[in-house]
Tab-separated table of C-alpha atoms in Angstrom:
chain	number	residue	atom	x	y	z
A	1	MET	CA	-25.520	-30.453	224.537
A	2	LYS	CA	-21.473	-29.920	224.953
A	3	ALA	CA	-19.968	-26.642	225.414
A	4	ASN	CA	-18.498	-25.343	222.320
A	5	LYS	CA	-16.399	-22.603	223.440
A	6	LEU	CA	-12.914	-23.225	225.025
A	7	ASP	CA	-12.935	-22.270	228.721
A	8	ASN	CA	-9.921	-23.811	229.985
A	9	LEU	CA	-7.218	-23.584	227.090
A	10	SER	CA	-4.353	-24.202	229.498
A	11	ASP	CA	-5.560	-27.612	230.206
A	12	ILE	CA	-5.178	-28.578	226.739
A	13	SER	CA	-2.706	-26.340	225.203
A	14	ASN	CA	0.139	-28.489	225.887
A	15	ILE	CA	-1.457	-31.686	224.419
A	16	VAL	CA	1.215	-33.065	221.958
A	17	VAL	CA	-0.261	-33.780	218.330
A	18	SER	CA	3.082	-35.322	216.624
A	19	SER	CA	6.617	-35.997	217.582
A	20	ASP	CA	9.953	-36.537	215.457
A	21	ALA	CA	11.810	-40.159	214.957
A	22	GLN	CA	13.226	-39.365	218.847
A	23	GLY	CA	10.089	-38.806	220.124
A	24	LYS	CA	10.721	-34.977	220.516
A	25	PRO	CA	7.034	-32.918	220.094
A	26	LEU	CA	6.970	-31.165	216.859
A	27	SER	CA	3.561	-29.852	217.184
A	28	TYR	CA	1.003	-29.195	219.785
A	29	LEU	CA	-2.775	-29.037	219.772
A	30	PHE	CA	-2.713	-25.106	219.076
A	31	SER	CA	0.529	-24.826	217.072
A	32	HIS	CA	0.128	-23.060	213.911
A	33	GLU	CA	1.133	-26.151	212.099
A	34	TRP	CA	0.692	-29.886	212.812
A	35	ASP	CA	3.597	-31.477	211.403
A	36	PHE	CA	3.399	-35.089	210.548
A	37	SER	CA	6.115	-35.828	208.413
A	38	TYR	CA	8.058	-37.985	210.848
A	39	ASP	CA	5.056	-40.412	211.727
A	40	LYS	CA	2.616	-40.780	209.266
A	41	LYS	CA	2.785	-42.633	205.664
A	42	MET	CA	1.259	-40.489	203.133
A	43	LYS	CA	1.310	-40.056	199.148
A	44	ILE	CA	4.806	-39.169	197.857
A	45	ASN	CA	4.237	-35.658	197.096
A	46	ALA	CA	2.341	-34.729	200.605
A	47	ASP	CA	4.580	-32.395	202.907
A	48	GLY	CA	2.959	-34.005	205.896
A	49	VAL	CA	2.024	-30.661	207.350
A	50	VAL	CA	-1.326	-29.415	208.243
A	51	ARG	CA	-1.373	-25.495	208.384
A	52	PHE	CA	-3.862	-23.444	210.605
A	53	THR	CA	-2.323	-19.891	209.719
A	54	TYR	CA	-5.047	-19.011	207.085
A	55	ILE	CA	-7.978	-19.736	209.370
A	56	ASP	CA	-9.676	-16.647	211.168
A	57	VAL	CA	-8.438	-16.337	214.654
A	58	ASN	CA	-11.954	-16.362	216.011
A	59	TYR	CA	-12.228	-19.798	214.406
A	60	ARG	CA	-8.921	-21.305	214.585
A	61	LYS	CA	-8.491	-22.964	218.021
A	62	GLN	CA	-11.988	-24.334	217.853
A	63	VAL	CA	-11.193	-25.888	214.667
A	64	GLN	CA	-8.063	-27.479	216.075
A	65	PHE	CA	-9.712	-28.501	219.453
A	66	LEU	CA	-12.819	-30.167	217.474
A	67	ILE	CA	-10.486	-31.908	215.098
A	68	SER	CA	-8.695	-33.644	218.269
A	69	GLU	CA	-12.218	-34.742	219.536
A	70	ILE	CA	-13.765	-35.865	215.911
A	71	VAL	CA	-10.598	-37.501	214.565
A	72	ASP	CA	-8.137	-39.992	216.049
A	73	ILE	CA	-5.071	-38.047	215.179
A	74	LYS	CA	-2.608	-40.738	215.814
A	75	THR	CA	-4.276	-43.419	213.388
A	76	SER	CA	-6.162	-41.114	210.772
A	77	SER	CA	-4.676	-40.325	207.532
A	78	LEU	CA	-3.022	-36.849	206.650
A	79	ALA	CA	-5.969	-36.504	204.201
A	80	PHE	CA	-8.642	-37.152	206.583
A	81	ILE	CA	-7.163	-34.733	208.816
A	82	VAL	CA	-6.875	-31.945	206.255
A	83	ARG	CA	-10.548	-32.704	204.996
A	84	ALA	CA	-11.642	-32.200	208.668
A	85	ARG	CA	-10.098	-29.022	208.876
A	86	THR	CA	-11.631	-27.978	205.649
A	87	LEU	CA	-14.993	-29.066	206.308
A	88	LEU	CA	-14.806	-27.418	209.944
A	89	VAL	CA	-13.572	-24.034	208.625
A	90	LYS	CA	-16.246	-24.119	205.743
A	91	ILE	CA	-19.091	-24.864	208.479
A	92	MET	CA	-17.908	-21.960	210.832
A	93	GLU	CA	-17.634	-19.513	208.103
A	94	THR	CA	-20.869	-20.140	206.681
A	95	ILE	CA	-22.721	-20.006	210.032
A	96	GLY	CA	-20.389	-16.666	210.970
A	97	SER	CA	-19.317	-18.491	214.248
A	98	SER	CA	-17.461	-21.132	215.945
A	99	ASP	CA	-20.344	-22.408	217.887
A	100	VAL	CA	-21.404	-25.341	215.766
A	101	SER	CA	-24.364	-25.387	217.932
A	102	LEU	CA	-25.882	-22.831	216.139
A	103	LEU	CA	-26.942	-25.330	213.502
A	104	ASP	CA	-29.657	-26.164	215.699
A	105	ARG	CA	-31.638	-22.922	215.652
A	106	PHE	CA	-33.954	-22.375	212.636
A	107	ASP	CA	-32.869	-18.758	211.661
A	108	ALA	CA	-29.144	-19.721	211.667
A	109	TYR	CA	-29.497	-22.919	210.055
A	110	ASN	CA	-31.780	-21.210	207.077
A	111	VAL	CA	-29.089	-18.482	206.612
A	112	PHE	CA	-26.388	-21.659	206.655
A	113	ILE	CA	-28.306	-23.409	203.882
A	114	ASN	CA	-28.854	-20.355	201.650
A	115	ARG	CA	-25.418	-19.260	201.647
A	116	ILE	CA	-24.414	-22.858	200.515
A	117	LYS	CA	-26.933	-22.568	197.668
A	118	GLU	CA	-25.565	-19.063	196.580
A	119	GLU	CA	-21.939	-20.492	196.659
A	120	LYS	CA	-23.177	-23.379	194.088
A	121	LEU	CA	-21.042	-26.114	195.951
A	122	SER	CA	-20.875	-29.361	194.054
A	123	VAL	CA	-23.004	-32.250	195.388
A	124	SER	CA	-20.316	-34.116	196.770
A	125	TYR	CA	-18.924	-31.229	198.629
A	126	VAL	CA	-22.158	-30.398	200.144
A	127	LYS	CA	-22.571	-34.275	200.883
A	128	ASN	CA	-19.224	-34.390	202.850
A	129	ILE	CA	-20.410	-30.835	204.805
A	130	PHE	CA	-23.754	-32.753	205.941
A	131	THR	CA	-21.735	-36.027	206.800
A	132	PHE	CA	-19.368	-34.206	208.901
A	133	ILE	CA	-22.152	-32.017	210.678
A	134	ASN	CA	-23.313	-35.959	211.464
A	135	SER	CA	-20.024	-36.494	213.252
A	136	LEU	CA	-20.512	-33.060	215.167
A	137	ASN	CA	-23.910	-34.488	216.257
A	138	ASP	CA	-22.360	-38.280	217.243
A	139	LEU	CA	-20.078	-36.175	219.948
A	140	GLY	CA	-22.886	-34.020	221.056
A	141	TYR	CA	-21.858	-30.590	219.680
A	142	CYS	CA	-24.849	-30.144	217.914
A	143	ALA	CA	-28.513	-31.717	217.508
A	144	ARG	CA	-28.689	-31.425	213.588
A	145	PHE	CA	-28.653	-34.836	211.813
A	146	TYR	CA	-29.154	-36.112	208.203
A	147	GLU	CA	-30.827	-39.315	207.563
A	148	SER	CA	-28.890	-39.351	203.993
A	149	PRO	CA	-26.463	-36.746	203.806
A	150	LYS	CA	-26.631	-37.384	199.749
A	151	LYS	CA	-30.211	-36.979	199.420
A	152	GLU	CA	-30.178	-33.746	201.238
A	153	ALA	CA	-27.238	-32.674	199.251
A	154	ASP	CA	-28.945	-33.411	195.909
A	155	LYS	CA	-31.946	-31.144	197.143
A	156	ILE	CA	-30.097	-27.959	197.669
A	157	SER	CA	-26.923	-28.090	195.282
A	158	THR	CA	-27.465	-26.310	192.203
A	159	ASN	CA	-23.963	-27.407	190.900
A	160	LYS	CA	-24.821	-30.956	189.733
A	161	ASP	CA	-22.161	-31.406	187.030
A	162	VAL	CA	-18.471	-31.319	187.607
A	163	ASN	CA	-16.669	-30.698	184.409
A	164	GLN	CA	-14.667	-34.198	183.776
A	165	ALA	CA	-10.908	-33.819	182.390
A	166	ILE	CA	-10.301	-32.874	178.957
A	167	ALA	CA	-9.986	-35.436	176.216
A	168	ILE	CA	-7.288	-33.585	174.356
A	169	PRO	CA	-7.819	-33.417	170.152
A	170	GLU	CA	-5.298	-35.717	168.656
A	171	ARG	CA	-3.289	-33.082	166.350
A	172	LEU	CA	-2.828	-31.010	169.421
A	173	MET	CA	-1.686	-34.039	171.375
A	174	VAL	CA	0.698	-35.165	168.933
A	175	ASN	CA	2.104	-31.502	168.655
A	176	ILE	CA	2.579	-31.353	172.565
A	177	LEU	CA	4.352	-34.697	172.580
A	178	ASN	CA	6.635	-34.002	169.835
A	179	VAL	CA	8.061	-30.906	171.412
A	180	ALA	CA	7.986	-32.629	174.723
A	181	VAL	CA	9.887	-36.009	173.295
A	182	ASP	CA	12.149	-33.950	171.111
A	183	MET	CA	13.404	-32.056	174.035
A	184	VAL	CA	13.809	-34.976	175.985
A	185	GLU	CA	15.986	-36.836	173.559
A	186	LYS	CA	18.026	-33.672	172.680
A	187	TYR	CA	19.187	-33.370	176.579
A	188	SER	CA	18.849	-37.085	177.527
A	189	ASP	CA	22.922	-37.297	177.363
A	190	TYR	CA	23.396	-34.166	179.376
A	191	GLY	CA	21.177	-34.413	182.386
A	192	SER	CA	24.354	-34.781	184.703
A	193	LYS	CA	25.895	-31.849	182.829
A	194	ILE	CA	22.827	-29.464	183.410
A	195	SER	CA	22.974	-30.131	186.784
A	196	SER	CA	26.621	-29.519	187.386
A	197	ALA	CA	26.185	-26.208	185.581
A	198	TYR	CA	23.399	-25.258	188.075
A	199	ASP	CA	25.721	-26.597	190.970
A	200	MET	CA	28.307	-23.975	190.184
A	201	TYR	CA	25.852	-21.395	189.595
A	202	PHE	CA	24.345	-21.654	193.094
A	203	ASP	CA	27.775	-22.187	194.720
A	204	GLU	CA	29.024	-18.977	193.317
A	205	LEU	CA	25.517	-17.326	194.291
A	206	ASP	CA	26.171	-18.373	197.820
A	207	ARG	CA	29.772	-17.159	197.982
A	208	TYR	CA	28.427	-13.798	196.166
A	209	LYS	CA	25.854	-13.112	198.784
A	210	LYS	CA	28.235	-13.982	201.705
A	211	SER	CA	30.798	-11.418	200.165
A	212	GLY	CA	27.755	-8.826	200.886
A	213	LYS	CA	27.484	-7.824	197.459
A	214	ASP	CA	24.097	-6.994	195.955
A	215	THR	CA	22.681	-10.012	194.192
A	216	LYS	CA	20.467	-8.521	191.491
A	217	HIS	CA	24.086	-7.897	189.408
A	218	PHE	CA	25.004	-11.495	190.127
A	219	LYS	CA	23.680	-13.060	186.673
A	220	ARG	CA	25.484	-9.997	184.907
A	221	ASP	CA	28.602	-10.340	186.818
A	222	VAL	CA	29.156	-14.046	187.445
A	223	GLY	CA	26.229	-16.130	186.275
A	224	TYR	CA	26.879	-15.498	182.525
A	225	LYS	CA	30.708	-16.438	182.882
A	226	ILE	CA	30.260	-19.746	184.345
A	227	LYS	CA	31.706	-22.593	182.092
A	228	HIS	CA	29.518	-25.564	181.409
A	229	GLU	CA	29.833	-28.692	179.375
A	230	VAL	CA	26.194	-28.307	177.714
A	231	PRO	CA	26.535	-27.892	173.958
A	232	TYR	CA	23.534	-25.736	173.184
A	233	SER	CA	23.397	-21.900	172.955
A	234	ASP	CA	20.012	-22.071	174.206
A	235	PHE	CA	20.932	-23.496	177.472
A	236	THR	CA	21.086	-20.429	180.264
A	237	LEU	CA	21.470	-20.171	183.994
A	238	ASP	CA	19.234	-18.296	186.237
A	239	GLY	CA	18.310	-18.555	190.136
A	240	LYS	CA	15.007	-19.484	189.397
A	241	SER	CA	16.040	-22.609	187.236
A	242	TYR	CA	13.703	-21.848	184.215
A	243	PHE	CA	15.696	-23.671	181.699
A	244	ALA	CA	15.599	-26.850	184.042
A	245	LYS	CA	11.989	-26.354	184.877
A	246	ASP	CA	11.133	-26.530	181.105
A	247	ILE	CA	12.999	-29.699	180.604
A	248	GLN	CA	11.316	-31.222	183.732
A	249	THR	CA	7.928	-30.172	182.444
A	250	ALA	CA	8.649	-32.092	179.489
A	251	CYS	CA	9.606	-35.170	181.085
A	252	MET	CA	6.609	-35.042	183.429
A	253	ILE	CA	4.314	-34.449	180.033
A	254	VAL	CA	6.145	-37.722	178.797
A	255	CYS	CA	5.573	-39.964	181.616
A	256	SER	CA	1.892	-38.559	182.281
A	257	ALA	CA	0.830	-39.077	178.283
A	258	PHE	CA	2.481	-42.262	177.748
A	259	SER	CA	1.572	-43.983	180.921
A	260	GLY	CA	-1.824	-42.322	182.402
A	261	VAL	CA	-0.513	-41.743	186.171
A	262	ARG	CA	-2.000	-39.402	188.507
A	263	VAL	CA	-0.117	-36.269	189.546
A	264	SER	CA	0.936	-37.932	192.989
A	265	GLU	CA	2.017	-41.238	191.323
A	266	GLY	CA	4.145	-39.158	189.037
A	267	PHE	CA	5.834	-37.866	191.902
A	268	SER	CA	6.683	-41.432	193.305
A	269	LEU	CA	8.822	-42.173	190.004
A	270	ASN	CA	12.317	-41.930	189.159
A	271	HIS	CA	14.685	-44.058	186.785
A	272	LEU	CA	14.663	-46.976	188.642
A	273	SER	CA	10.659	-47.077	188.324
A	274	TYR	CA	11.246	-48.234	184.750
A	275	LYS	CA	11.269	-52.023	184.254
A	276	GLU	CA	10.796	-54.224	180.914
A	277	LYS	CA	9.037	-57.563	181.251
A	278	GLU	CA	8.636	-60.352	178.934
A	279	TYR	CA	5.009	-61.741	177.716
A	280	ASN	CA	4.123	-63.761	174.885
A	281	ASN	CA	7.563	-62.744	172.971
A	282	PHE	CA	6.384	-58.825	173.753
A	283	VAL	CA	8.989	-56.708	175.881
A	284	ILE	CA	6.421	-54.852	178.002
A	285	PRO	CA	7.685	-51.506	179.338
A	286	ILE	CA	6.169	-50.863	182.506
A	287	ILE	CA	6.710	-48.022	185.433
A	288	GLU	CA	6.053	-49.064	189.086
A	289	GLY	CA	5.161	-46.096	191.463
A	290	GLU	CA	3.127	-45.527	194.650
A	291	SER	CA	-0.643	-44.946	194.844
A	292	SER	CA	-2.862	-43.821	197.702
A	293	LYS	CA	-5.979	-43.488	195.671
A	294	GLY	CA	-8.796	-44.943	197.572
A	295	ARG	CA	-6.682	-46.656	199.885
A	296	THR	CA	-7.602	-46.863	204.063
A	297	ASN	CA	-5.524	-44.265	205.909
A	298	GLY	CA	-4.072	-42.987	202.799
A	299	ILE	CA	-1.151	-45.576	202.931
A	300	PRO	CA	0.164	-46.020	199.364
A	301	ILE	CA	0.515	-49.260	197.789
A	302	LYS	CA	2.712	-50.482	194.792
A	303	GLU	CA	1.016	-50.161	191.386
A	304	SER	CA	2.061	-50.503	187.930
A	305	TRP	CA	1.404	-48.764	184.543
A	306	VAL	CA	2.291	-49.866	181.234
A	307	CYS	CA	4.217	-47.198	179.112
A	308	HIS	CA	6.528	-46.300	176.173
A	309	PRO	CA	10.279	-46.864	176.432
A	310	VAL	CA	10.882	-43.183	175.921
A	311	VAL	CA	9.515	-42.797	179.571
A	312	TYR	CA	12.792	-44.297	180.874
A	313	LYS	CA	14.683	-41.698	179.270
A	314	ALA	CA	12.351	-38.830	180.472
A	315	LEU	CA	12.528	-40.349	184.098
A	316	LYS	CA	16.464	-40.327	184.027
A	317	LEU	CA	16.727	-37.044	182.459
A	318	ALA	CA	14.358	-35.524	185.185
A	319	TYR	CA	16.397	-37.122	187.967
A	320	GLU	CA	19.907	-36.261	186.544
A	321	ILE	CA	18.993	-32.421	185.790
A	322	THR	CA	17.906	-31.947	189.325
A	323	GLY	CA	20.761	-33.620	191.106
A	324	TYR	CA	21.990	-30.090	192.355
A	325	SER	CA	18.820	-29.533	194.031
A	326	ARG	CA	18.754	-33.152	195.533
A	327	LYS	CA	22.023	-32.777	197.145
A	328	ARG	CA	21.189	-29.584	199.003
A	329	LEU	CA	17.565	-31.288	199.957
A	330	ARG	CA	18.976	-34.022	201.225
A	331	HIS	CA	21.247	-31.718	203.650
A	332	LYS	CA	18.419	-29.837	204.591
A	333	PHE	CA	16.075	-32.610	205.757
A	334	ARG	CA	18.539	-35.221	206.828
A	335	GLY	CA	16.850	-37.386	209.797
A	336	ASN	CA	13.346	-36.748	208.173
A	337	PRO	CA	12.667	-40.266	206.418
A	338	HIS	CA	9.438	-39.159	204.444
A	339	ARG	CA	11.343	-35.961	203.095
A	340	LEU	CA	14.182	-37.918	202.064
A	341	LYS	CA	11.855	-40.427	200.358
A	342	GLN	CA	10.482	-37.757	198.285
A	343	VAL	CA	14.060	-36.101	197.387
A	344	GLU	CA	14.225	-39.315	195.354
A	345	SER	CA	11.880	-38.585	193.186
A	346	ALA	CA	12.613	-37.318	189.532
A	347	PHE	CA	10.333	-34.564	189.877
A	348	ILE	CA	11.599	-32.351	192.716
A	349	LEU	CA	11.788	-28.608	193.105
A	350	VAL	CA	14.457	-26.944	190.673
A	351	SER	CA	14.308	-23.668	192.228
A	352	LEU	CA	16.202	-23.273	195.437
A	353	ASN	CA	14.164	-21.152	197.824
A	354	GLU	CA	13.043	-21.148	201.234
A	355	SER	CA	10.022	-23.412	200.275
A	356	LYS	CA	9.222	-26.068	202.946
A	357	ASN	CA	8.285	-28.313	200.021
A	358	VAL	CA	10.391	-30.834	198.408
A	359	SER	CA	7.840	-31.589	195.358
A	360	PRO	CA	6.282	-28.887	193.336
A	361	ILE	CA	2.789	-28.124	194.262
A	362	SER	CA	1.267	-28.608	190.512
A	363	PHE	CA	2.481	-29.090	187.078
A	364	ASN	CA	-0.534	-27.248	185.693
A	365	GLU	CA	0.975	-23.823	185.320
A	366	GLN	CA	4.083	-25.135	183.948
A	367	PHE	CA	2.005	-27.202	181.528
A	368	ILE	CA	0.135	-24.200	180.087
A	369	LYS	CA	3.233	-22.169	180.032
A	370	PHE	CA	4.812	-25.109	177.974
A	371	MET	CA	2.122	-24.772	175.364
A	372	ASN	CA	2.376	-21.042	175.240
A	373	ASP	CA	6.363	-21.023	174.915
A	374	HIS	CA	6.279	-23.381	172.239
A	375	GLU	CA	3.268	-21.912	170.502
A	376	ILE	CA	1.067	-25.014	170.273
A	377	TYR	CA	-2.418	-23.690	169.024
A	378	ALA	CA	-5.695	-25.042	168.153
A	379	ASN	CA	-7.230	-24.736	164.565
A	380	GLU	CA	-10.565	-25.517	163.392
A	381	GLU	CA	-9.971	-29.222	163.096
A	382	ASP	CA	-8.827	-29.180	166.683
A	383	ILE	CA	-12.179	-27.304	167.728
A	384	PHE	CA	-14.254	-29.777	166.107
A	385	GLU	CA	-12.691	-32.707	167.617
A	386	PHE	CA	-12.582	-30.877	170.908
A	387	ASP	CA	-16.228	-30.598	171.216
A	388	THR	CA	-17.101	-33.922	169.934
A	389	LEU	CA	-14.816	-35.423	172.399
A	390	ASN	CA	-15.759	-32.845	175.282
A	391	PRO	CA	-19.609	-32.172	174.758
A	392	GLU	CA	-19.907	-30.483	178.184
A	393	ARG	CA	-16.993	-27.822	177.112
A	394	LYS	CA	-18.401	-27.106	173.941
A	395	GLY	CA	-17.160	-23.718	172.694
A	396	GLU	CA	-14.333	-23.666	175.447
A	397	LEU	CA	-11.583	-24.084	172.815
A	398	LYS	CA	-10.956	-21.032	170.294
A	399	SER	CA	-9.062	-21.156	167.154
A	400	GLY	CA	-5.540	-19.970	167.581
A	401	LYS	CA	-5.675	-20.358	171.323
A	402	PHE	CA	-4.592	-22.592	173.705
A	403	LEU	CA	-6.600	-25.464	175.511
A	404	PRO	CA	-8.687	-23.915	178.342
A	405	LYS	CA	-6.857	-25.755	180.837
A	406	LEU	CA	-4.074	-28.619	181.037
A	407	SER	CA	-3.523	-30.919	184.013
A	408	HIS	CA	-2.416	-34.570	184.847
A	409	HIS	CA	-6.125	-35.772	184.739
A	410	ASP	CA	-6.517	-34.419	181.290
A	411	PHE	CA	-3.454	-36.450	179.921
A	412	ARG	CA	-5.040	-39.409	181.908
A	413	ARG	CA	-8.187	-39.235	180.461
A	414	THR	CA	-6.545	-38.519	176.788
A	415	PHE	CA	-4.417	-41.544	177.632
A	416	ALA	CA	-7.667	-43.618	177.815
A	417	VAL	CA	-9.544	-42.472	174.885
A	418	PHE	CA	-5.953	-42.859	172.740
A	419	VAL	CA	-5.849	-46.456	174.041
A	420	VAL	CA	-9.447	-46.893	172.840
A	421	ARG	CA	-8.839	-45.274	169.623
A	422	ASN	CA	-5.946	-47.114	168.774
A	423	ARG	CA	-7.748	-50.255	169.338
A	424	LEU	CA	-10.020	-49.198	166.672
A	425	GLY	CA	-7.224	-48.707	164.042
A	426	ASN	CA	-6.553	-44.771	164.540
A	427	LEU	CA	-2.999	-45.133	165.227
A	428	MET	CA	-1.360	-42.262	166.936
A	429	CYS	CA	1.850	-41.194	165.081
A	430	ILE	CA	4.391	-40.220	167.479
A	431	LYS	CA	7.933	-40.230	167.023
A	432	GLN	CA	9.580	-43.684	167.827
A	433	GLN	CA	6.187	-45.158	168.976
A	434	PHE	CA	6.606	-48.761	168.669
A	435	LYS	CA	3.787	-50.431	166.557
A	436	HIS	CA	3.007	-52.842	169.232
A	437	THR	CA	2.944	-50.494	172.209
A	438	ASN	CA	-0.894	-49.962	171.824
A	439	ILE	CA	-1.471	-53.505	171.462
A	440	ILE	CA	0.265	-54.066	174.813
A	441	MET	CA	-1.754	-51.277	176.189
A	442	SER	CA	-5.085	-52.431	174.988
A	443	ALA	CA	-4.320	-56.114	176.617
A	444	TRP	CA	-2.886	-54.381	179.957
A	445	TYR	CA	-6.209	-52.759	180.632
A	446	ALA	CA	-8.468	-55.354	178.814
A	447	ASN	CA	-11.321	-56.918	181.144
A	448	ASN	CA	-9.734	-60.283	182.951
A	449	SER	CA	-6.472	-59.442	181.582
A	450	ASP	CA	-4.078	-62.077	182.005
A	451	MET	CA	-0.961	-60.006	181.413
A	452	ALA	CA	-0.916	-58.291	184.726
A	453	ARG	CA	-1.934	-61.352	186.740
A	454	GLU	CA	0.942	-63.340	185.220
A	455	LEU	CA	3.366	-60.895	185.885
A	456	ASP	CA	1.957	-60.415	189.395
A	457	MET	CA	1.539	-56.952	188.922
A	458	SER	CA	-1.456	-54.392	190.027
A	459	VAL	CA	-3.357	-52.409	187.436
A	460	ASP	CA	-4.626	-48.880	187.935
A	461	SER	CA	-8.202	-49.903	188.239
A	462	GLU	CA	-9.622	-46.544	188.013
A	463	LEU	CA	-7.778	-45.776	184.832
A	464	LYS	CA	-9.132	-49.111	183.352
A	465	GLU	CA	-12.558	-47.943	183.992
A	466	MET	CA	-11.721	-44.738	182.263
A	467	ILE	CA	-10.842	-46.829	179.462
A	468	ASP	CA	-13.798	-48.824	179.373
A	469	GLU	CA	-16.054	-45.548	179.606
A	470	ALA	CA	-14.016	-44.077	176.657
A	471	ASN	CA	-14.488	-47.360	174.890
A	472	ILE	CA	-18.503	-46.975	175.186
A	473	SER	CA	-18.380	-43.337	174.194
A	474	VAL	CA	-16.013	-43.827	171.327
A	475	THR	CA	-17.852	-47.019	170.023
A	476	THR	CA	-21.208	-45.181	170.227
A	477	ASP	CA	-19.793	-42.357	168.102
A	478	MET	CA	-18.485	-44.639	165.542
A	479	LEU	CA	-21.594	-46.489	165.204
A	480	PHE	CA	-23.306	-43.257	164.628
A	481	ASP	CA	-21.148	-42.257	162.477
A	482	ILE	CA	-21.613	-45.477	160.302
A	483	TYR	CA	-25.386	-45.178	160.790
A	484	THR	CA	-25.370	-41.628	159.291
A	485	ARG	CA	-23.299	-42.616	156.455
A	486	ILE	CA	-25.581	-45.240	155.376
A	487	GLN	CA	-28.706	-43.016	155.798
A	488	ILE	CA	-26.905	-40.255	153.323
A	489	ILE	CA	-25.878	-43.400	150.946
A	490	SER	CA	-29.721	-44.542	151.083
A	491	ALA	CA	-30.835	-40.980	150.626
A	492	THR	CA	-28.670	-40.577	147.583
A	493	VAL	CA	-29.820	-44.287	146.060
A	494	MET	CA	-33.511	-43.103	146.436
A	495	ASP	CA	-33.026	-39.902	144.591
């Protein structure tokens, strides 16, 4: 059995883990961060950094060392390295030691298993832990081995069901989209003017700071007096860019709801992503982005989604309003190809802070805030539909309240359900929705679709599977409803 302790740190502490474009070392084995932003291909919203500062100092270096032993750092994807770090930390925290050979001891292993049970981890997570322990076994760091990690995980995991994404009730979805589309259309001609206003605001703020004045009075003394060309009284400027963030959220909602893209794919889009193709006398509105879902080594490929023409307005507006931020980020990350690629997204940070990121981490909180700010509440009709569409979440939506959560995955599943519902004749009435849009979407994701093949474009296969599943579910519900109605009519006739 190999020793788990690090005895000769000086021999390995100067091992270079990553370098910049000129070959200058960026990270060493025991650096607090491994910066791969120059030398790894990754999904567009990844910052390229693997962080270790949050790990207990008693485990940190052992985690880094074991990653270097198990993972081929040069060729492995960023996601794989992050997963290795996460699983190693979980194993060490659960056994209470950096010495993974403790897994071979009967008493320590029982403690390990009991703690996993207490945490009610999902089957897939436990399976990943056991699979990683097998990797430790392969390298001789422990003798513990699982013939079937999945079967062993099934035995001890009490969290068998992971709630799938929400399918949003139709009335609520229409309300969310009406607000978002109205906002996009209202400001679509003023994106550059909004950006110019923020540009002036932050230039003045920089000068104010350099003069040594207390910035807490900047908004009162200077910010309110900045002249701009946005002709709406509700447009205001502030250091956290709240107004720009609200518009950006509306743009992301429009893109997600009318295409079904995942969050990382959304970050790969800008106004140049929108294309229009001709097929059988139809004009097909399409967005082209990048997807790394299920890809070997996390290297993204181009993928296409059929959408609605309003998505172009949303992408163009989102790109234009962030011009002031993009200008500063281009300067900040000059020479870093991955960062500069991120900067060209329509969805970059609007708040100019010291963050090392370019893309927002998530829009989930902004989605909920959007519903709150625009008073989008559920009624009894929504609750009935919510419980029908999401039986595993029955009772979670309350009258007069918001959805229990809202994420890209929820928009994605709702998109799938709506495509199926519209195919069954229940048309979604959204402002300026073209009548043929759902016909195109149905054809795009149909089995053995000729459309995507003839246009030489790649279809989001996972989204297609979601639509197929929704089709089965909705069709079953419809048939059950027809059967129930027949039974009621028959009973009435018999009486």
